[in-house]
XYZ file of C-alpha atoms in Angstrom:
369
model
C -0.190 -0.093 -0.017
C 3.020 2.323 0.824
C 4.056 1.850 -2.511
C 0.832 2.569 -3.822
C 0.243 5.869 -2.507
C 3.852 6.422 -3.170
C 3.087 5.793 -6.842
C -0.113 8.164 -6.315
C 2.110 11.512 -5.022
C 5.087 10.600 -7.334
C 8.483 9.115 -7.201
C 10.439 12.657 -6.243
C 7.834 13.843 -4.092
C 8.860 13.449 -0.410
C 5.269 13.068 1.512
C 3.220 15.863 2.728
C 2.687 15.105 6.337
C -1.077 15.086 8.096
C -1.722 17.898 10.575
C -3.914 18.634 13.482
C -5.378 21.530 11.287
C -5.576 18.947 7.794
C -7.439 16.609 9.652
C -10.002 18.627 11.315
C -10.754 20.080 7.247
C -10.718 16.472 6.135
C -13.223 15.084 9.275
C -15.717 18.512 8.423
C -15.858 16.996 4.878
C -15.488 12.978 5.130
C -18.002 12.546 1.868
C -14.516 13.891 -0.464
C -12.447 10.867 -1.679
C -10.396 13.241 -3.578
C -9.083 15.314 -0.335
C -8.783 11.723 1.286
C -6.903 9.925 -1.092
C -4.417 13.253 -2.001
C -3.890 13.562 2.076
C -3.839 10.179 2.226
C -0.332 9.484 -0.087
C 0.834 12.758 1.287
C 0.639 14.952 -2.141
C 1.465 17.962 -1.691
C -1.344 20.272 -2.373
C -0.550 23.477 -3.087
C 2.275 22.805 -5.198
C -0.687 20.337 -6.545
C -3.477 23.634 -7.186
C -0.225 25.684 -8.102
C 0.214 23.429 -11.107
C -3.273 22.763 -11.970
C -3.194 26.519 -12.107
C -5.720 27.484 -9.588
C -3.150 28.453 -6.695
C -5.080 28.985 -3.551
C -4.211 31.680 -1.386
C -4.678 29.283 1.285
C -2.182 29.510 4.552
C -0.370 31.398 6.577
C 1.456 34.114 6.525
C 5.558 34.300 6.892
C 5.079 37.457 9.101
C 2.591 35.772 10.446
C 4.967 32.465 11.441
C 7.466 34.145 12.347
C 5.461 36.395 15.290
C 3.667 32.333 16.659
C 6.927 31.131 16.452
C 8.691 33.738 18.883
C 5.634 34.038 20.713
C 5.660 30.355 21.677
C 9.242 30.932 22.751
C 8.841 33.365 25.181
C 5.745 31.185 26.703
C 7.841 27.818 26.772
C 10.893 29.974 28.278
C 12.280 29.331 31.801
C 11.503 25.342 31.608
C 8.291 26.676 30.146
C 7.297 27.773 33.745
C 4.560 30.212 33.085
C 3.040 28.030 30.699
C 2.652 25.913 34.074
C 0.971 28.565 35.953
C -1.221 29.276 33.409
C -2.287 25.340 33.433
C -2.516 25.088 36.761
C -4.067 28.890 36.980
C -6.928 27.147 34.693
C -7.482 23.825 35.285
C -5.706 23.522 38.430
C -4.031 19.504 38.669
C -2.230 20.291 42.020
C -0.132 22.023 43.816
C 1.143 25.487 41.956
C 4.357 24.200 40.169
C 7.502 26.147 41.833
C 9.772 27.521 39.067
C 12.272 25.701 37.543
C 11.404 22.297 39.464
C 9.210 20.767 35.948
C 10.106 18.534 34.221
C 10.999 18.689 30.156
C 11.592 15.403 29.031
C 13.432 15.288 26.034
C 11.804 14.002 23.403
C 14.206 13.282 19.958
C 14.149 10.194 18.086
C 14.502 9.037 14.126
C 11.646 9.603 12.491
C 7.893 10.647 13.208
C 7.424 6.575 14.106
C 10.325 6.929 16.860
C 9.622 10.224 18.396
C 5.635 8.862 18.807
C 7.733 5.798 20.754
C 9.910 8.902 22.628
C 6.340 10.749 23.550
C 4.480 7.327 24.819
C 7.062 6.248 27.191
C 8.082 9.748 28.330
C 3.703 10.167 29.202
C 3.787 7.192 30.744
C 7.014 8.054 32.890
C 5.970 11.806 33.715
C 2.516 9.896 34.866
C 3.996 7.276 37.556
C 6.102 10.851 38.828
C 3.205 12.867 39.924
C 5.322 16.131 39.392
C 4.607 18.931 36.399
C 5.384 17.397 32.900
C 5.792 19.523 29.765
C 6.203 17.913 26.897
C 7.315 20.323 24.307
C 6.314 19.179 20.825
C 5.123 15.836 21.071
C 4.870 13.728 18.627
C 1.386 11.984 18.781
C -0.016 9.287 15.701
C -3.589 8.448 14.709
C -5.270 5.911 12.709
C -6.749 7.498 9.517
C -8.937 5.402 7.352
C -6.562 2.857 7.502
C -3.021 5.325 7.462
C -1.241 6.174 10.244
C -0.944 10.473 10.925
C 1.725 11.543 12.741
C 0.908 14.836 15.111
C 2.667 17.073 16.736
C 0.786 19.539 19.196
C 2.279 22.160 20.337
C 2.854 21.690 24.623
C 0.934 18.937 26.639
C 1.189 18.683 30.436
C 1.165 16.371 32.642
C 0.117 17.380 35.890
C 0.809 15.915 39.301
C -2.405 14.108 39.438
C -1.936 12.193 36.243
C -3.779 14.818 34.014
C -2.874 15.226 30.516
C -3.756 18.535 28.394
C -3.409 19.693 24.926
C -1.729 22.658 25.000
C -2.656 25.247 21.890
C -0.079 28.649 21.385
C -1.746 30.870 19.194
C -0.538 34.174 18.082
C -3.865 36.241 18.108
C -4.590 38.355 20.679
C -7.237 37.423 23.781
C -8.847 40.989 24.338
C -9.983 41.233 27.657
C -10.457 38.091 28.339
C -12.109 37.214 24.917
C -10.718 35.853 21.320
C -12.260 35.945 18.160
C -14.164 33.617 17.895
C -13.946 32.003 14.384
C -10.213 31.904 15.268
C -10.815 30.021 18.709
C -12.817 28.144 16.892
C -10.381 26.448 14.606
C -8.356 25.973 17.214
C -10.595 24.450 19.189
C -10.868 21.865 16.122
C -7.778 20.995 16.117
C -7.149 20.559 20.009
C -9.596 17.851 19.854
C -7.342 15.637 17.047
C -4.925 15.977 19.653
C -7.414 15.043 22.307
C -8.366 11.532 20.119
C -4.348 10.788 19.886
C -3.855 11.145 23.463
C -7.375 8.909 24.078
C -5.111 6.598 22.157
C -2.140 6.423 23.951
C -3.994 6.267 27.266
C -6.160 3.626 25.724
C -2.575 1.677 25.122
C -1.176 2.563 28.631
C -4.213 0.661 30.243
C -4.286 -2.408 27.440
C -0.215 -2.661 28.641
C -1.714 -2.906 32.263
C -0.764 0.786 33.473
C -3.225 2.978 35.746
C -5.077 4.193 32.888
C -5.245 8.348 32.906
C -7.107 10.871 32.049
C -6.658 13.084 29.431
C -8.540 16.756 29.938
C -11.722 17.651 27.281
C -10.599 21.179 27.776
C -7.467 22.265 25.559
C -5.554 25.018 27.427
C -5.263 28.011 24.446
C -2.667 30.662 25.250
C -2.748 33.651 23.089
C -1.089 37.130 23.705
C -3.015 39.422 26.386
C -4.285 42.331 24.679
C -1.866 44.402 22.203
C 0.590 43.012 24.642
C 3.372 40.592 23.826
C 2.473 38.759 27.783
C 1.064 35.741 27.580
C -3.068 35.204 28.631
C -4.638 31.948 28.570
C -8.456 29.667 28.566
C -9.681 26.810 29.265
C -11.961 25.698 25.742
C -14.271 23.145 25.532
C -13.695 20.608 23.045
C -15.864 18.047 24.060
C -17.903 18.863 20.708
C -15.499 19.186 18.672
C -14.319 15.561 19.451
C -17.265 13.747 19.345
C -18.072 15.025 15.970
C -14.424 14.793 14.780
C -14.371 11.215 15.556
C -17.479 10.340 14.831
C -17.097 11.867 11.119
C -12.955 10.381 10.726
C -14.566 6.876 11.412
C -17.154 7.934 7.932
C -14.285 8.440 6.011
C -13.917 4.941 3.382
C -10.333 3.603 3.656
C -7.300 5.047 1.591
C -6.602 1.707 0.093
C -9.944 1.278 -1.006
C -10.401 4.511 -2.960
C -6.425 3.978 -4.052
C -7.860 0.384 -5.501
C -10.544 1.997 -7.992
C -8.426 4.353 -9.257
C -7.149 3.378 -13.022
C -3.536 1.770 -13.303
C -1.150 4.577 -13.707
C -2.656 7.348 -12.718
C -0.612 9.645 -10.526
C -0.831 13.256 -8.757
C 2.963 13.743 -9.064
C 2.547 18.210 -9.769
C 5.586 17.414 -12.503
C 3.162 16.278 -14.986
C 1.562 18.364 -17.610
C -1.390 20.688 -16.412
C -3.965 18.592 -18.735
C -2.902 14.870 -17.119
C -3.098 16.034 -13.467
C -6.257 17.721 -14.292
C -7.316 14.347 -15.233
C -5.877 12.804 -12.941
C -7.452 15.259 -10.022
C -11.339 14.820 -11.757
C -10.447 10.960 -11.878
C -11.896 11.007 -7.997
C -14.858 12.540 -6.772
C -14.872 15.612 -4.738
C -18.034 16.695 -2.539
C -16.869 20.509 -2.836
C -18.574 23.434 -0.471
C -18.268 27.073 0.023
C -16.432 26.208 3.326
C -13.373 24.293 1.646
C -12.486 27.884 0.511
C -10.952 28.513 4.039
C -9.766 25.026 4.720
C -7.952 22.905 0.973
C -5.968 23.780 -1.204
C -7.610 22.476 -4.609
C -11.188 24.778 -3.414
C -10.517 26.676 -6.649
C -9.823 23.749 -8.538
C -12.747 21.843 -7.256
C -15.325 24.943 -7.364
C -14.551 25.658 -10.780
C -15.319 21.904 -11.174
C -18.861 21.811 -9.824
C -19.543 25.255 -11.246
C -18.994 23.570 -14.332
C -21.803 20.781 -13.509
C -24.218 22.874 -11.936
C -23.673 21.579 -9.214
C -25.780 22.629 -6.207
C -22.934 21.649 -3.812
C -21.352 25.051 -4.461
C -24.392 27.156 -3.060
C -24.011 25.234 0.301
C -24.543 22.257 2.183
C -28.153 23.501 3.536
C -29.372 24.598 0.153
C -28.244 20.880 -1.643
C -30.063 19.024 2.412
C -33.523 21.452 1.217
C -34.302 20.579 -1.606
C -33.382 16.672 -1.671
C -33.155 14.761 -4.389
C -32.408 17.897 -6.978
C -28.598 17.915 -7.469
C -28.273 20.498 -9.924
C -28.970 24.228 -10.229
C -30.290 22.322 -14.212
C -32.614 20.229 -12.575
C -33.902 23.289 -9.791
C -35.328 25.235 -12.619
C -36.364 22.604 -14.544
C -38.407 21.657 -11.369
C -40.207 24.874 -10.356
C -40.928 25.814 -13.955
C -43.022 22.426 -14.038
C -40.777 20.820 -16.385
C -39.453 18.014 -14.570
C -39.550 16.603 -11.282
C -41.809 14.384 -9.282
C -44.950 16.291 -8.145
C -45.002 14.271 -4.663
C -41.575 15.451 -3.903
C -41.863 17.738 -0.839
C -38.962 20.181 -2.042
C -40.898 19.598 -5.752
C -43.664 21.101 -4.782
C -42.476 23.570 -2.637
C -40.717 25.044 -5.763
C -43.257 24.788 -8.068
C -45.007 27.143 -5.528
C -42.515 29.554 -4.971
C -42.364 30.048 -8.865
C -45.942 30.774 -9.075
C -45.415 33.479 -6.590
C -42.667 34.688 -8.254
C -44.680 34.678 -11.334
C -47.512 36.352 -9.744
C -45.796 38.710 -8.063
C -44.250 40.055 -11.245
C -47.208 39.436 -13.687
C -48.642 41.654 -10.595
C -45.620 44.643 -10.899
C -45.952 44.506 -14.889
C -49.971 46.050 -14.528
C -48.627 48.821 -11.616
C -48.767 52.243 -13.656
């Protein structure tokens, strides 16, 4: 299977690792086989969109990237003393941490699998030690549609009471104790993915005969306070996002099943000509919705194709759901005119009624002086 995925990606293209942001986007649109196979094969979607002639502006600016790294380094300075203080203030977990007393284990190892294994060992050791422990950029693994995804949260804190807490450090401000709701929601969806991965580690710990640790369903969100560079924190409840993400990831079709149905020799190698790449991408069904514009590098390409086919999903999932068996704009207009559609279908009946009311209103307006 790895060889097949490498062939899909291209022999000279390094795999693009899945991160929590990509998994959250994938879970938000589990019916999109195109994204599932591209992410499973590690295809660099930004480069693919560029080669297709539909580049996307999706991503983080270099300035925001550097600012975020600088703020994260400040939060974790002095052995994570300030980060642990914020964790205790927001979530408790035992006695107040003393500066310089926290454990910060070395998580370096060869490759993502080695780092994930070292992280599991460090989590078990920290839980047994019963002391404040900061895991800086641990590596976690999560099975996604039969393919392991390696995830790297900003930090995980193990409290003296044995609880594990996901920490998300963001560079957007927290003004008067509140941050932008949309950005907090995105951070919560990312944190939910990390919580699921930690719960898998906790389950393996219990299966090995150890004490089952508690993974907190409240993540710690750390942001700059007001307009300064000082850190502020808030506990974010991710139970809803965790449940939705788990359910959506379980609905994903296994990557090997999608790959097995593709034509032999098909490849998404970004070095191939644009027409060949376009044919390869179009060979995998996609489920486009306007929300993809904020979450997927291929959104512009998929939107163009969806509009060309007149798909109702290009106008929004709620509209598509309201119209039932009707799937295209052409079918919908024909049903509204009475030229097609089952009159017993409630959606068709509502469209015809709306069409009649519109015609009556226009006719009435024409008689006005």
